Short mmCIF file of C-alpha atoms in Angstrom, two decimals:
data_model
loop_
_atom_site.label_atom_id
_atom_site.label_comp_id
_atom_site.label_asym_id
_atom_site.label_seq_id
_atom_site.Cartn_x
_atom_site.Cartn_y
_atom_site.Cartn_z
CA TRP A 11 84.98 65.07 42.51
CA GLY A 12 85.14 65.34 38.73
CA VAL A 13 84.37 68.12 36.26
CA ILE A 14 82.88 68.25 32.76
CA TYR A 15 82.03 71.05 30.35
CA TYR A 16 78.24 71.14 30.19
CA PRO A 17 76.87 74.70 29.79
CA GLU A 18 73.32 73.43 29.17
CA PHE A 19 73.12 71.70 32.56
CA THR A 20 69.94 71.83 34.65
CA GLN A 21 69.05 69.80 37.74
CA ALA A 22 66.25 68.14 35.77
CA LYS A 23 68.81 66.48 33.51
CA LEU A 24 70.25 64.50 36.45
CA THR A 25 67.26 62.17 36.52
CA ASN A 26 68.44 60.59 33.28
CA TRP A 27 72.12 60.29 34.22
CA LEU A 28 74.11 57.14 34.74
CA ALA A 29 77.76 57.33 35.86
CA LEU A 30 79.78 54.50 34.34
CA ASP A 31 83.54 53.97 34.08
CA SER A 32 85.38 52.38 31.15
CA GLN A 33 84.73 48.93 32.64
CA GLY A 34 80.99 49.52 32.84
CA ILE A 35 80.96 49.86 36.64
CA GLU A 36 78.24 52.24 37.85
CA TYR A 37 78.85 54.92 40.48
CA LYS A 38 76.34 56.88 42.53
CA ILE A 39 76.28 60.66 42.08
CA GLU A 40 76.31 62.21 45.55
CA ASN A 41 76.44 65.92 44.74
CA THR A 42 76.74 68.42 41.88
CA ILE A 43 77.78 72.07 41.70
CA PHE A 44 77.27 74.05 38.50
CA ASP A 45 79.57 76.93 37.57
CA ALA A 46 77.28 78.68 35.08
CA GLU A 47 79.79 81.43 34.25
CA ARG A 48 82.31 78.93 32.90
CA GLY A 49 79.83 76.23 31.87
CA MET A 50 81.50 73.61 34.06
CA LEU A 51 79.65 71.00 36.10
CA TYR A 52 81.35 69.53 39.17
CA VAL A 53 80.18 66.04 40.09
CA LYS A 54 80.90 64.11 43.29
CA PHE A 55 80.91 60.35 42.81
CA VAL A 56 80.75 57.69 45.52
CA GLY A 57 83.64 55.28 45.04
CA ASP A 58 87.39 54.89 45.19
CA ASN A 59 90.49 54.23 43.07
CA PHE A 60 89.68 57.10 40.73
CA ARG A 61 92.49 58.59 38.68
CA VAL A 62 93.58 61.95 40.11
CA MET A 63 94.65 64.62 37.65
CA SER A 64 97.12 67.38 38.42
CA PHE A 65 97.01 70.98 37.24
CA PRO A 66 99.76 72.79 35.32
CA ASN A 67 101.59 76.04 35.99
CA TRP A 68 99.00 78.52 34.74
CA ASN A 69 101.67 81.04 33.77
CA ASN A 70 102.85 78.73 30.97
CA PHE A 71 99.90 79.29 28.64
CA THR A 72 100.22 81.98 26.00
CA ASN A 73 99.79 82.42 22.26
CA GLY A 74 101.59 79.56 20.51
CA THR A 75 101.68 77.14 23.47
CA LYS A 76 101.15 73.54 22.32
CA VAL A 77 98.51 71.42 24.04
CA TRP A 78 96.79 68.08 23.45
CA VAL A 79 93.06 67.94 22.74
CA SER A 80 90.81 64.87 22.91
CA ASP A 81 87.20 64.05 22.14
CA TYR A 82 87.72 61.14 24.61
CA ASN A 83 88.64 58.85 21.71
CA VAL A 84 91.51 60.44 19.78
CA TRP A 85 94.25 62.81 20.99
CA LYS A 86 95.44 65.58 18.66
CA GLU A 87 98.14 68.20 19.09
CA ARG A 88 96.87 71.76 18.88
CA GLN A 89 98.19 75.18 19.79
CA LEU A 90 96.79 78.18 21.60
CA GLY A 91 96.05 81.10 19.30
CA ASP A 92 95.01 84.69 19.79
CA THR A 93 93.86 86.13 23.10
CA ILE A 94 90.23 87.17 22.74
CA VAL A 95 88.41 89.54 25.10
CA VAL A 96 85.15 87.86 26.09
CA VAL A 97 83.54 90.28 28.57
CA LYS A 98 80.87 92.81 27.71
CA ASN A 99 81.23 96.28 29.20
CA PRO A 100 80.48 97.19 31.85
CA HIS A 101 81.24 93.91 33.62
CA VAL A 102 81.73 92.62 37.16
CA ILE A 103 85.42 92.79 38.05
CA THR A 104 85.59 89.05 38.85
CA GLU A 105 84.38 87.99 35.39
CA GLN A 106 86.98 86.27 33.21
CA TYR A 107 88.30 88.99 30.90
CA SER A 108 89.79 86.98 28.03
CA ARG A 109 90.41 83.49 26.70
CA LEU A 110 92.80 81.88 24.23
CA HIS A 111 91.55 80.52 20.92
CA LEU A 112 92.45 76.92 20.00
CA GLU A 113 93.89 76.21 16.55
CA PRO A 114 93.13 74.48 14.29
CA GLU A 115 89.45 73.69 14.77
CA THR A 116 88.25 71.64 17.73
CA SER A 117 84.83 70.66 19.11
CA PRO A 118 82.99 72.02 22.17
CA GLY A 119 83.59 69.85 25.23
CA ASP A 120 86.94 68.46 24.02
CA MET A 121 89.35 67.97 26.92
CA VAL A 122 92.65 69.87 26.86
CA MET A 123 95.82 68.51 28.48
CA THR A 124 99.54 69.23 28.54
CA GLU A 125 102.03 66.82 27.03
CA ASP A 126 102.77 65.66 30.59
CA GLY A 127 99.13 64.75 31.23
CA GLN A 128 98.14 67.76 33.33
CA PHE A 129 94.56 68.96 33.07
CA VAL A 130 94.30 72.33 31.29
CA GLY A 131 90.55 72.64 30.68
CA PHE A 132 87.96 72.28 27.94
CA VAL A 133 87.16 73.69 24.52
CA ASP A 134 84.14 75.95 24.97
CA LYS A 135 81.24 76.42 22.56
CA ASN A 136 83.10 79.27 20.83
CA GLY A 137 86.24 77.26 20.15
CA MET A 138 88.23 78.91 22.93
CA LEU A 139 90.05 77.44 25.91
CA GLN A 140 88.03 77.48 29.11
CA THR A 141 90.85 76.80 31.54
CA ALA A 142 90.52 74.74 34.69
CA TRP A 143 92.18 77.52 36.69
CA PHE A 144 88.95 78.13 38.60
CA ALA A 145 88.69 74.40 39.42
CA ASP A 146 92.28 74.45 40.68
CA PHE A 147 91.56 77.53 42.80
CA GLN A 148 88.40 75.99 44.29
CA LEU A 149 89.73 72.45 44.78
CA SER A 150 90.73 72.52 48.45
CA ASN A 151 87.46 74.12 49.53
CA LEU A 152 85.50 71.74 47.31
CA LEU A 153 87.17 68.72 48.92
CA GLU A 154 86.81 70.05 52.47
CA LYS A 155 83.36 71.66 52.40
CA GLY A 156 81.73 70.56 49.15
CA GLU A 157 81.18 74.15 48.04
CA PHE A 158 82.88 77.06 46.29
CA ILE A 159 84.75 79.88 47.97
CA LYS A 160 82.61 82.99 47.62
CA ASN A 161 83.32 86.65 48.29
CA ASN A 162 81.23 89.79 48.37
CA ILE A 163 82.95 91.74 45.58
CA ASP A 164 80.46 92.84 42.93
CA TRP A 165 82.06 96.00 41.56
CA SER A 166 81.27 96.74 37.91
CA GLY A 167 83.15 98.79 35.34
CA TYR A 168 85.54 98.51 32.45
CA PHE A 169 89.19 99.02 31.54
CA VAL A 170 90.31 102.43 30.33
CA GLU A 171 93.55 103.69 28.80
CA ARG A 172 94.93 107.21 28.62
CA HIS A 173 96.06 108.37 25.19
CA GLY A 174 98.50 111.26 25.04
CA SER A 175 100.02 113.31 27.85
CA SER A 176 98.36 114.71 30.95
CA ASN A 177 98.94 117.97 32.78
CA THR A 178 98.36 116.22 36.11
CA VAL A 179 101.46 114.58 37.58
CA GLY A 180 101.01 110.87 38.25
CA THR A 181 97.98 110.38 36.01
CA PRO A 182 97.79 106.62 35.37
CA GLY A 183 98.07 105.19 31.87
CA SER A 184 95.35 102.63 32.45
CA GLY A 185 93.05 101.15 35.04
CA PHE A 186 89.62 99.72 35.82
CA LEU A 187 86.97 102.44 35.88
CA ILE A 188 84.22 101.81 38.43
CA THR A 189 80.70 102.45 37.10
CA ASN A 190 78.94 100.70 40.01
CA PRO A 191 80.67 100.14 43.39
CA GLY A 192 78.31 97.27 44.24
CA LYS A 193 75.85 96.56 47.01
CA VAL A 194 78.35 96.10 49.84
CA VAL A 195 79.38 99.37 51.49
CA THR A 196 83.08 100.19 50.97
CA ASN A 197 85.06 103.38 50.40
CA LEU A 198 85.06 102.67 46.67
CA ARG A 199 83.10 105.22 44.61
CA LYS A 200 81.64 105.47 41.15
CA GLY A 201 84.26 107.12 38.91
CA ASP A 202 87.26 105.71 40.79
CA ILE A 203 89.91 104.10 38.58
CA ILE A 204 91.57 101.06 40.16
CA ILE A 205 95.28 101.09 39.29
CA ALA A 206 96.84 98.68 41.81
CA ILE A 207 96.03 95.95 44.33
CA ASN A 208 98.41 95.57 47.28
CA ASN A 209 100.84 97.91 45.49
CA SER A 210 101.00 95.70 42.37
CA SER A 211 99.78 97.21 39.10
CA ILE A 212 96.78 95.48 37.54
CA ASP A 213 96.64 93.60 34.25
CA PRO A 214 93.33 93.31 32.35
CA HIS A 215 93.78 89.62 31.60
CA ASN A 216 94.58 88.60 35.19
CA LEU A 217 92.65 91.11 37.32
CA TRP A 218 89.72 88.74 37.87
CA LYS A 219 92.12 86.13 39.27
CA THR A 220 93.86 88.68 41.48
CA VAL A 221 90.56 89.76 43.02
CA LEU A 222 89.29 86.20 43.52
CA THR A 223 92.49 84.96 45.16
CA ASN A 224 92.61 87.72 47.77
CA THR A 225 91.22 85.83 50.74
CA GLY A 226 91.72 88.55 53.32
CA ASP A 227 91.72 92.33 53.65
CA PHE A 228 93.72 94.16 51.00
CA ASN A 229 94.74 97.61 49.80
CA LEU A 230 93.27 99.11 46.67
CA THR A 231 95.01 102.05 44.98
CA VAL A 232 92.60 104.21 42.98
CA TRP A 233 92.82 107.43 40.98
CA ARG A 234 90.22 109.85 42.33
CA ASN A 235 89.78 113.54 41.53
CA GLY A 236 93.31 113.89 40.20
CA GLU A 237 95.21 112.05 42.91
CA GLU A 238 96.05 108.57 44.17
CA VAL A 239 94.02 107.28 47.10
CA VAL A 240 94.68 104.03 48.98
CA LEU A 241 91.58 102.21 50.22
CA LYS A 242 91.50 99.35 52.70
CA ILE A 243 89.04 96.71 51.53
CA LYS A 244 87.57 94.17 53.94
CA LEU A 245 86.75 90.99 52.06
CA ILE A 246 83.95 88.75 53.31
CA ASN A 247 84.34 85.09 52.37
CA ASN A 248 81.95 82.24 53.02
#
């Protein structure tokens, strides 16, 4: 399996594709999976002796982190800039909340690596880093089953913050306000504010990852009608 940044992909485009390596050897394309949300196309080639890339520690990427960017011809050192919120409210809780800008200017589709040669992701069409975290998360299932891990969570809402004091003891300072609890029946209600998952407080920039990586049942702490309520969520994966 390989991955490229190709947000304009459609199945019709495959009829004109030819997979060649640097030596001009052609490889058959056996399967493709398109991740439209991130604009990444996963391609399964028939062959062997391909170079295998590793992934970095995803906690190491913040404002100011240095990376290497290539247009597949020249490598240039760049650094990660400001964190930019990319979702539109309300949004599904599993949507990527923010991305890091790349500085100075780069081109869409450029590959991003660490100094040690680990695969970080691609430059997206807005000049921001589209990390390969999702590819890393999906890799084992992709290799074993040729498909993505899916779950049934489709809750929508947006992040809220409390400004000033509250007369109610324990009122949270922030959380994810549910505007639509989704199609699957759970104890979650419209108006609930999610404040913790498995007793760990939530962070806007990482909540989507936290929800996606929960592969079993989990506890959801919400603020409802002036008090904390713990809900047991049964996650359905396929």
